[in-house]
Tab-separated table of C-alpha atoms in Angstrom:
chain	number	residue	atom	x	y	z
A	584	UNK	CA	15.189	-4.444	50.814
A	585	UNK	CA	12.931	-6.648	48.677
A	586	UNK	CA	13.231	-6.409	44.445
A	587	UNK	CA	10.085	-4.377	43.576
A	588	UNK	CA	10.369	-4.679	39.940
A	589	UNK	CA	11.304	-7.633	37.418
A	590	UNK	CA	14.746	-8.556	36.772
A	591	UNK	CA	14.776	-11.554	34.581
A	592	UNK	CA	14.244	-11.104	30.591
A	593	UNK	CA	10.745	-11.453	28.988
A	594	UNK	CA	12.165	-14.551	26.967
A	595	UNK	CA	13.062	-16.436	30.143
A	596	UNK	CA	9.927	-15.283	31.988
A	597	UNK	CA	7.019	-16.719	28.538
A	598	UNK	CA	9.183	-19.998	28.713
A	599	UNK	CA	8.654	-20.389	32.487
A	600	UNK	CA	5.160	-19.257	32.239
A	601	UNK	CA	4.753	-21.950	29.471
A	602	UNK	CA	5.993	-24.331	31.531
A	603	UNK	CA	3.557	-24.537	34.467
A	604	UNK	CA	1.375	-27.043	34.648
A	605	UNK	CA	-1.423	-25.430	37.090
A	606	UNK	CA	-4.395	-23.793	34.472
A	607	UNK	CA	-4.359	-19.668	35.333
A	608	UNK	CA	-7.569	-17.313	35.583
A	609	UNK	CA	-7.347	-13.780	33.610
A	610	UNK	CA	-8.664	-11.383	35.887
A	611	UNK	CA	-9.158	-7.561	35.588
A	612	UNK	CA	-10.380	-5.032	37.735
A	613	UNK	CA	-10.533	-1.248	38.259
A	614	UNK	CA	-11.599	1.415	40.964
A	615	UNK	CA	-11.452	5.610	41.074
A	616	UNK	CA	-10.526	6.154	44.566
A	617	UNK	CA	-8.146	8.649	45.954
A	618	UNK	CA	-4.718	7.071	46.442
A	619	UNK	CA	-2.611	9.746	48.862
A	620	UNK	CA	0.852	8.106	48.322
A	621	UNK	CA	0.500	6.325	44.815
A	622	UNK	CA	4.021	4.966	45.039
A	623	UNK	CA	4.089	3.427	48.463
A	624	UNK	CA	1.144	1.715	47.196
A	625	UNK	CA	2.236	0.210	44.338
A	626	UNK	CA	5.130	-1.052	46.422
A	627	UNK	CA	3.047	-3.014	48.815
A	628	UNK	CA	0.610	-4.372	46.355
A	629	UNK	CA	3.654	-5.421	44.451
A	630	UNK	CA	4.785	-7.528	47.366
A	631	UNK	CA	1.661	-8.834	47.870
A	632	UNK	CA	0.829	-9.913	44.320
A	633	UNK	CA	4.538	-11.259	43.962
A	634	UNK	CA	4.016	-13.290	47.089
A	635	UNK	CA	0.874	-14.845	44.995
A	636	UNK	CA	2.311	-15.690	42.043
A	637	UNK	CA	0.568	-12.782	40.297
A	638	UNK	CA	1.006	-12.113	36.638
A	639	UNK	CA	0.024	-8.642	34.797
A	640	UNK	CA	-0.147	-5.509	34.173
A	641	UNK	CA	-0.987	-2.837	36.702
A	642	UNK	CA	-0.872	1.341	36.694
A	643	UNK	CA	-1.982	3.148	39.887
A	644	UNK	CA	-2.175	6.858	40.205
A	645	UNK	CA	-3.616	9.565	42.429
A	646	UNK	CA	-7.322	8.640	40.887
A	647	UNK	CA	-7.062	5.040	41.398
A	648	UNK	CA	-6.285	1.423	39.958
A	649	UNK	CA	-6.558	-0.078	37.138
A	650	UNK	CA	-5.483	-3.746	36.093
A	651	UNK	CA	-4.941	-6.859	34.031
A	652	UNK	CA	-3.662	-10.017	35.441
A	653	UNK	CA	-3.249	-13.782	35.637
A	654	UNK	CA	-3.488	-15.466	39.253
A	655	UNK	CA	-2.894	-19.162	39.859
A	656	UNK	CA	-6.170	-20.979	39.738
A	657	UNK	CA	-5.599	-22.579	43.125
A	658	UNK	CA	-4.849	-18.784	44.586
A	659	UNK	CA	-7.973	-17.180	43.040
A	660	UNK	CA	-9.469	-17.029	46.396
A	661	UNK	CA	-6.558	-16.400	48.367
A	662	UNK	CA	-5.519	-13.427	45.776
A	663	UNK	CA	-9.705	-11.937	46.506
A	664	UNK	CA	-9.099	-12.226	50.054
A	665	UNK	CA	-5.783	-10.320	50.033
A	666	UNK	CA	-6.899	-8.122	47.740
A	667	UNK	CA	-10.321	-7.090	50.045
A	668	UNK	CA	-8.362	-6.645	52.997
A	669	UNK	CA	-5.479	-4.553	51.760
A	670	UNK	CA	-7.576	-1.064	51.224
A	671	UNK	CA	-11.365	-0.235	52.480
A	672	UNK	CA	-11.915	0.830	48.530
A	673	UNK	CA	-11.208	-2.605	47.735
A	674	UNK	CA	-13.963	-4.517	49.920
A	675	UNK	CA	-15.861	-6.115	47.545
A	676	UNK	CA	-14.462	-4.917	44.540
A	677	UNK	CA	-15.966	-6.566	41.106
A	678	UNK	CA	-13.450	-9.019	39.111
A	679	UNK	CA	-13.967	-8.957	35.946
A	680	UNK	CA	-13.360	-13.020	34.891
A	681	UNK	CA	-12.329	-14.014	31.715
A	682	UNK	CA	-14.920	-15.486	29.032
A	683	UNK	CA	-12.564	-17.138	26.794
A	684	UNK	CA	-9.019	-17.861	28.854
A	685	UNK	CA	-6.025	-20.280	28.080
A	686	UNK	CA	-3.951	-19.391	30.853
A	687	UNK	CA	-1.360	-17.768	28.656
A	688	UNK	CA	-2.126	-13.776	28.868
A	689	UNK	CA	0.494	-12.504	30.788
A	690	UNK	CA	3.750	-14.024	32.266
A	691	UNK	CA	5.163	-10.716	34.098
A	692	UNK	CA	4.219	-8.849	36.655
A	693	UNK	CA	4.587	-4.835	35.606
A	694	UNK	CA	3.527	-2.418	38.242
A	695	UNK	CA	3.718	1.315	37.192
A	696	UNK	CA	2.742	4.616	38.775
A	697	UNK	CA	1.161	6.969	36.244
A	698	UNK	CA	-0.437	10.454	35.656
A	699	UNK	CA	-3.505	9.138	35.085
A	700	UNK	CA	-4.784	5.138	35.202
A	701	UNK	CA	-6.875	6.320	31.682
A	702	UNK	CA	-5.095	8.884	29.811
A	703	UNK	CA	-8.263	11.315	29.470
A	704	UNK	CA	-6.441	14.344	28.493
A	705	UNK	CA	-8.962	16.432	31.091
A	706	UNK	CA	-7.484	19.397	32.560
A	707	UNK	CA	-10.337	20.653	34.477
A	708	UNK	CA	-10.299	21.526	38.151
A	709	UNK	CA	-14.059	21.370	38.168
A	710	UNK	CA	-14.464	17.921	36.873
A	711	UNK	CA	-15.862	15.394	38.983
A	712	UNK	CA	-14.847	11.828	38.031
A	713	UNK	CA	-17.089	10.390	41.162
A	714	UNK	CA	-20.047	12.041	39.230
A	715	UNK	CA	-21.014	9.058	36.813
A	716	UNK	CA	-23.944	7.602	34.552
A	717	UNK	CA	-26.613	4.702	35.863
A	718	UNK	CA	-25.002	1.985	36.073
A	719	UNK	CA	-26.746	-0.844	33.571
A	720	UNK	CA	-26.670	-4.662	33.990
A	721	UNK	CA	-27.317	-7.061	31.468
A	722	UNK	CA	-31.136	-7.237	31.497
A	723	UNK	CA	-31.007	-3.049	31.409
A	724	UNK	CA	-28.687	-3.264	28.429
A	725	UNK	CA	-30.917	-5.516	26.479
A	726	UNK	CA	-33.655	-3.235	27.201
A	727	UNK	CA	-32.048	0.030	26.223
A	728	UNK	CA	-31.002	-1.996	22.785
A	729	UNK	CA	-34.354	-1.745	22.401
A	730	UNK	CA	-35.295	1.679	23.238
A	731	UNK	CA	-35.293	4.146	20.398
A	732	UNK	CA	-34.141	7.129	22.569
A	733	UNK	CA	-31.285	5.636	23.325
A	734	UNK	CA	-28.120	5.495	21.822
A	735	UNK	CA	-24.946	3.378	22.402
A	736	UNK	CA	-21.191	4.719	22.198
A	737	UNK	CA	-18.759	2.848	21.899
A	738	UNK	CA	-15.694	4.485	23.577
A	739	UNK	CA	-13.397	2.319	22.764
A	740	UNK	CA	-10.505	2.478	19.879
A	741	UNK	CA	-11.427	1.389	16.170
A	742	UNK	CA	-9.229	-1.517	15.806
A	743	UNK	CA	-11.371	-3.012	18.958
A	744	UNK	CA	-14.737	-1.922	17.648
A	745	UNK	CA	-13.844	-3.309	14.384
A	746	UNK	CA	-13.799	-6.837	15.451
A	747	UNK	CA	-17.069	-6.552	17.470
A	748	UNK	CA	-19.755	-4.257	19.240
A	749	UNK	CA	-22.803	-3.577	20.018
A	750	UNK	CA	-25.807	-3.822	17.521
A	751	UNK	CA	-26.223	-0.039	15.756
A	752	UNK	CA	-23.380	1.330	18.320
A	753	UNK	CA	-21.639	4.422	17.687
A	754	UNK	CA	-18.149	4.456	16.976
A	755	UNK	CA	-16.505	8.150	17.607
A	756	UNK	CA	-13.627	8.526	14.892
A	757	UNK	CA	-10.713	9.566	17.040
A	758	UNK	CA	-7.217	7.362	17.880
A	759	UNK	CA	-7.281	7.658	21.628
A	760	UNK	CA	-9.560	7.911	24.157
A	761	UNK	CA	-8.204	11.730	25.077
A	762	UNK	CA	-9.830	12.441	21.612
A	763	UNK	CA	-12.872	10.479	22.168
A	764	UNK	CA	-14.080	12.987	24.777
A	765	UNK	CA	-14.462	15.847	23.767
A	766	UNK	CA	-15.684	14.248	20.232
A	767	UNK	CA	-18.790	12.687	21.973
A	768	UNK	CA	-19.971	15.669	23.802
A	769	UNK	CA	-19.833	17.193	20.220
A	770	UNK	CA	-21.475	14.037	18.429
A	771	UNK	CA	-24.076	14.325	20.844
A	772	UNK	CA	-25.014	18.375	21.261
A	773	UNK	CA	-28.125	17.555	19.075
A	774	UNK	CA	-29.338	14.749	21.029
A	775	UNK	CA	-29.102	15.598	24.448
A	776	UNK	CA	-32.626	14.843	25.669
A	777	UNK	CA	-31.759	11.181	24.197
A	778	UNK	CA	-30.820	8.366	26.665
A	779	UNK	CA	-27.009	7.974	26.161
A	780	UNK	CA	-25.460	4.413	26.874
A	781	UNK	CA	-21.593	4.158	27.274
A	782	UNK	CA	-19.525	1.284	27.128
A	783	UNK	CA	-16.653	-0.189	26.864
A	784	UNK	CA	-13.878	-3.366	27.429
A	785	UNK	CA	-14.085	-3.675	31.205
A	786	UNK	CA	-15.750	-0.407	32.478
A	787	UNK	CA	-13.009	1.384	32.989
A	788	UNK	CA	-13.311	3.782	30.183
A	789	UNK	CA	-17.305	4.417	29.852
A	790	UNK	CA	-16.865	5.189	33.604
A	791	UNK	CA	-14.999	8.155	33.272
A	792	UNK	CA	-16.588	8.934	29.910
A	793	UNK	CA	-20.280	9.008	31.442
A	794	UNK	CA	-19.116	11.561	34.106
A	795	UNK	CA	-17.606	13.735	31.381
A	796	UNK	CA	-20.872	13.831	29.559
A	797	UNK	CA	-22.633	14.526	32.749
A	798	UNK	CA	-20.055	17.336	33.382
A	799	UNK	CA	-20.831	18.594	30.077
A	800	UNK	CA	-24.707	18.867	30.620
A	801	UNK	CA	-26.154	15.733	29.726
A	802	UNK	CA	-28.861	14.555	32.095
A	803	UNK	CA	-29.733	10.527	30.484
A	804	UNK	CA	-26.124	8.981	31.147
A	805	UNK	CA	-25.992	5.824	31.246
A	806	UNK	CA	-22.883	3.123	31.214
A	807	UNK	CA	-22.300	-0.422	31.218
A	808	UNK	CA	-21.301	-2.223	34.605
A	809	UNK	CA	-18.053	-4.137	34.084
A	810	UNK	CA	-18.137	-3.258	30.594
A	811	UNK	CA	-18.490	-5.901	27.352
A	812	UNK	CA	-16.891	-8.956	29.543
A	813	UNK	CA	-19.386	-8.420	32.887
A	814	UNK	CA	-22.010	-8.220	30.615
A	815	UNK	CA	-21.636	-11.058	28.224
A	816	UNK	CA	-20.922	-13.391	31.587
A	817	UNK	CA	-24.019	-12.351	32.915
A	818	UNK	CA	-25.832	-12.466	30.513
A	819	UNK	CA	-24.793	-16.116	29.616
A	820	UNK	CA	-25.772	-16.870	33.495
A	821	UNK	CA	-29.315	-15.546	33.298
A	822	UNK	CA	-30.175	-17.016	29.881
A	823	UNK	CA	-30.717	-13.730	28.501
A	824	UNK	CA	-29.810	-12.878	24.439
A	825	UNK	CA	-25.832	-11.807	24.131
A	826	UNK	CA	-26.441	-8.734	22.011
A	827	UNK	CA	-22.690	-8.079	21.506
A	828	UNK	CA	-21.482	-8.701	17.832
A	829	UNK	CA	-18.517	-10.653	17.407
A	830	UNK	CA	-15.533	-10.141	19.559
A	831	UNK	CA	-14.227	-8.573	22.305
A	832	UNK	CA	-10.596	-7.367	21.940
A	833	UNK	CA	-8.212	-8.134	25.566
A	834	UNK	CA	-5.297	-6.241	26.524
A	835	UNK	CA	-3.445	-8.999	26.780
A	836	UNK	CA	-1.612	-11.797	24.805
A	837	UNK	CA	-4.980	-13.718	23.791
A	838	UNK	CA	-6.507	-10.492	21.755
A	839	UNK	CA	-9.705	-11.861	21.748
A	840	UNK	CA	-12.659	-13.405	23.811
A	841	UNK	CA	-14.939	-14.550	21.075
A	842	UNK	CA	-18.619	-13.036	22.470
A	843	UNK	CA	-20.868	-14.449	19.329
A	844	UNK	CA	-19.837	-16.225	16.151
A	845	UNK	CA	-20.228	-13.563	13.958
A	846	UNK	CA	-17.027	-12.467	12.364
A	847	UNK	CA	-17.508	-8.624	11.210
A	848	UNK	CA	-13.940	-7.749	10.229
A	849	UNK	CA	-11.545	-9.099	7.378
A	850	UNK	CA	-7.970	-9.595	6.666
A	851	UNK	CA	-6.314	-6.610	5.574
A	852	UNK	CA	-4.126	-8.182	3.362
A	853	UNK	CA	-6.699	-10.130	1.371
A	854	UNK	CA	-9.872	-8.972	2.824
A	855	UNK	CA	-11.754	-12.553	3.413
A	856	UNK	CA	-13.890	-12.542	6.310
A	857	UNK	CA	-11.440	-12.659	9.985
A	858	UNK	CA	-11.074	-10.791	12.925
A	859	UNK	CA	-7.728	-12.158	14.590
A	860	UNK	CA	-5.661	-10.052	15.496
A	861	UNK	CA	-1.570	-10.087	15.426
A	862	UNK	CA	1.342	-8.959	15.504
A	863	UNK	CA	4.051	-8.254	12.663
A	864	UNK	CA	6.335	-10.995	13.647
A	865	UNK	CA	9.602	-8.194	11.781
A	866	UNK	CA	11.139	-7.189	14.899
A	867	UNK	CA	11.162	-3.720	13.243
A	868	UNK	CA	7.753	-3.259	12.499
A	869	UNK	CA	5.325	-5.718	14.891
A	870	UNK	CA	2.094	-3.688	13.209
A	871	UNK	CA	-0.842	-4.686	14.837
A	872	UNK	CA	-3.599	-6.010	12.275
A	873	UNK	CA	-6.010	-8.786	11.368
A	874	UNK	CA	-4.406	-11.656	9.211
A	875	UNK	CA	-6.113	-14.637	8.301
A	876	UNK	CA	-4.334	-18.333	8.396
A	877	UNK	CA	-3.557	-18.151	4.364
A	878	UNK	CA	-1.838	-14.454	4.592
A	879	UNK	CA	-0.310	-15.814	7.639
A	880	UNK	CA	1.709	-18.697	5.783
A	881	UNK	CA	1.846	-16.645	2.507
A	882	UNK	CA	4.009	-13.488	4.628
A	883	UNK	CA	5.550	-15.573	7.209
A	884	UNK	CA	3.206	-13.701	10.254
A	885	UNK	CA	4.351	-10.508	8.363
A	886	UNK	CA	2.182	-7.578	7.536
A	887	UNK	CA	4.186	-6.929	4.014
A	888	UNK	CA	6.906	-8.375	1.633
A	889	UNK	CA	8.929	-5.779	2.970
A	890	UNK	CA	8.736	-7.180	6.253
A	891	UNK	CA	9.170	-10.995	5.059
A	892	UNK	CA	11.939	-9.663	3.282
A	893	UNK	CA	13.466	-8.482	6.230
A	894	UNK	CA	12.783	-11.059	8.787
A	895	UNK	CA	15.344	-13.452	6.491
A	896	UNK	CA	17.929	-11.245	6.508
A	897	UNK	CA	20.631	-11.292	8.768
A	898	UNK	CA	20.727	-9.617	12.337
A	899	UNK	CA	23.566	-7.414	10.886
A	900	UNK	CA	21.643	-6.616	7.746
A	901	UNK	CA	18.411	-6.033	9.413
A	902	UNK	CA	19.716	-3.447	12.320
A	903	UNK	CA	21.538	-1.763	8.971
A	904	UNK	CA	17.955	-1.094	7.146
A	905	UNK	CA	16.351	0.071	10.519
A	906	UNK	CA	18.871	2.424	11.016
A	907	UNK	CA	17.507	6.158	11.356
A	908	UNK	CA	14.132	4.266	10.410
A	909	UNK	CA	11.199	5.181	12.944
A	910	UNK	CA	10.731	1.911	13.937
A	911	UNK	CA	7.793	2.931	16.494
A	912	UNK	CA	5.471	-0.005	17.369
A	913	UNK	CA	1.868	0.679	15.193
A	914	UNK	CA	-1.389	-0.516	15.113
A	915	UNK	CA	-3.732	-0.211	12.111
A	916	UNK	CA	-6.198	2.580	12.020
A	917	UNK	CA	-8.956	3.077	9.676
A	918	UNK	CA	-8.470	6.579	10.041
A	919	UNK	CA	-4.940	7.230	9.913
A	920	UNK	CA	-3.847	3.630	8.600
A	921	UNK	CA	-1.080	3.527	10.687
A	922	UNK	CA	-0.664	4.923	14.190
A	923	UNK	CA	2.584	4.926	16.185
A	924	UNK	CA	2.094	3.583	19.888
A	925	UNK	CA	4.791	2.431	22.933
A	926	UNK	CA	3.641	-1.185	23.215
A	927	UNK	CA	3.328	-4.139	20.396
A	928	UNK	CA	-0.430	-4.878	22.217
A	929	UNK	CA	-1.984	-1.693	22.672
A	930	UNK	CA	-2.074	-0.100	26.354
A	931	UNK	CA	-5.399	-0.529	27.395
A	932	UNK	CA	-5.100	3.712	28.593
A	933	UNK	CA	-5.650	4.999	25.458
């Protein structure tokens, strides 16, 4: 019986991954589709990607697929191939390329079966995901900037929208996308004979989102094909403006894919103009935030003197002042300030 699952610790696994000498492409895809036996699945596409060098992070459930990876640049077409010809809902799937990409965003492969691949908090019978928005492409998005009865939402989370997004684009004030819903159908009640354009990172989430707004009554739906990263490429390709703001925060180890050069966001620790985002390098903390260079040598990659403090102190000394602390990983939130989640870079789910 093959290993299906990683054995070998993270520390072991960056250094290897640093170590290669072949570049790597970030790649991320996505696809509703009815998987009968979710875990069998995930088995054999485990095998598969394993057999291909595959990097990533990958969560399958009854409604579909959804992942973030890093595949050899010399297997890039073998990986397509493979990946075409392992289910008929895969034939000609979009990959969603990398804009900015150093190689470095993953160096693991995690495959997980889940609930849900986007943690939507739905619990209707009657909901039907398949129902979705018009799909927009570049030129369409440009044009609907334009429009003034339409209106972009942004259904992504605020520590992403705060780096970058799209010109006058709503941002719904919730922590997690399960929130987001049910907030935009309410945002919207008044507007419902406007044009409504949904987007997000890679698609994944607008998708969904549109067909809960259709669900909900609205007729104009509208969402963004491949999200902020299809977008942006194409747009690049057919000359046309990029009419995305700043940048466009990745679920992975780079943060980032800088879209314009306009920086919108600023240091929380000093508040000069920066929108890099890291995290708290105290073990016990690892806050997610945006520090510039100068707070970055001034706290030691820290997001507090507490935390500099602590990342001196002993191993002994530090597990003794974390002890009966709630030392959940956080990222910063305008609304909340802090917000407990399960992974130092947030899971692209929520």
């Amino acid at each position: 019986m093959p290993v299906l699952h990683n054995r070998v610790s993270n520390e072991e696994l960056r250094e290897r991954m640093l170590a290669e000498t072949e570049p790597r492409t970030t790649i991320s895809f996505y696809k509703y589709f009815t998987i009968e036996q979710p875990q069998a699945t995930r088995d054999a596409l485990y095998q598969l990607f394993l057999s291909l060098n595959v990097f990533g992070r990958v969560y399958l459930a009854h409604e579909g697929i959804n992942a973030q990876i890093s595949v050899p640049e010399s297997r890039v077409d073998a990986f397509r191939e493979a990946l075409y010809a392992f289910h008929p809902a895969f034939n000609n799937l979009r990959l969603n390329i990398a804009l900015e990409d150093d190689g470095k965003s993953f160096w693991v492969l995690r495959m997980k079966v889940r609930e849900r691949i986007v943690a939507d908090g739905i619990d209707d019978p009657t909901f039907d995901a398949s129902d979705v928005g018009e799909y927009l492409k570049a030129a369409d998005v440009n044009a609907m900037l334009d429009d003034p009865s339409a209106v972009f939402i942004d259904m992504r989370n605020h520590y992403e929208y705060e780096v970058g997004h799209f010109e006058d684009a709503l941002e719904i004030p919730a922590d997690t996308f399960r929130e987001q819903l049910p907030k935009a159908v309410d945002m919207m009640q008044d507007d419902k004979d406007k044009k409504i354009v949904m987007y997000c990172t890679g698609g994944i989430r607008c998708e969904k989102a549109s067909a809960w707004m259709r669900h909900n009554g609205f007729k104009n739906v509208y969402h963004i094909e491949g999200g902020i990263i299809e977008y942006a490429r194409r747009a690049r390709e057919q000359g046309l403006p990029v009419r995305f703001v700043g940048k466009n925060f990745v679920f992975d180890g780079r943060m980032g894919e800088r879209i314009s050069d306009d920086v919108i966001a600023h240091c929380h620790q000093c508040g000069t103009p920066c929108d890099s985002h890291t995290n708290c390098k105290n073990d016990g903390c690892h806050l997610l935030f945006i520090q510039c260079p100068a707070c970055a040598e001034k706290f030691s990659g820290c997001c507090s003197e507490v935390c500099r403090e602590e990342l001196v102190l002993s191993p002994e000394e530090q597990r003794r002042r974390r002890a009966g602390r709630e030392n959940g990983n956080k990222i910063f939130n305008k609304s909340r300030g802090m917000l407990n989640t399960t992974l130092g870079i947030p899971d692209p789910e929520k």
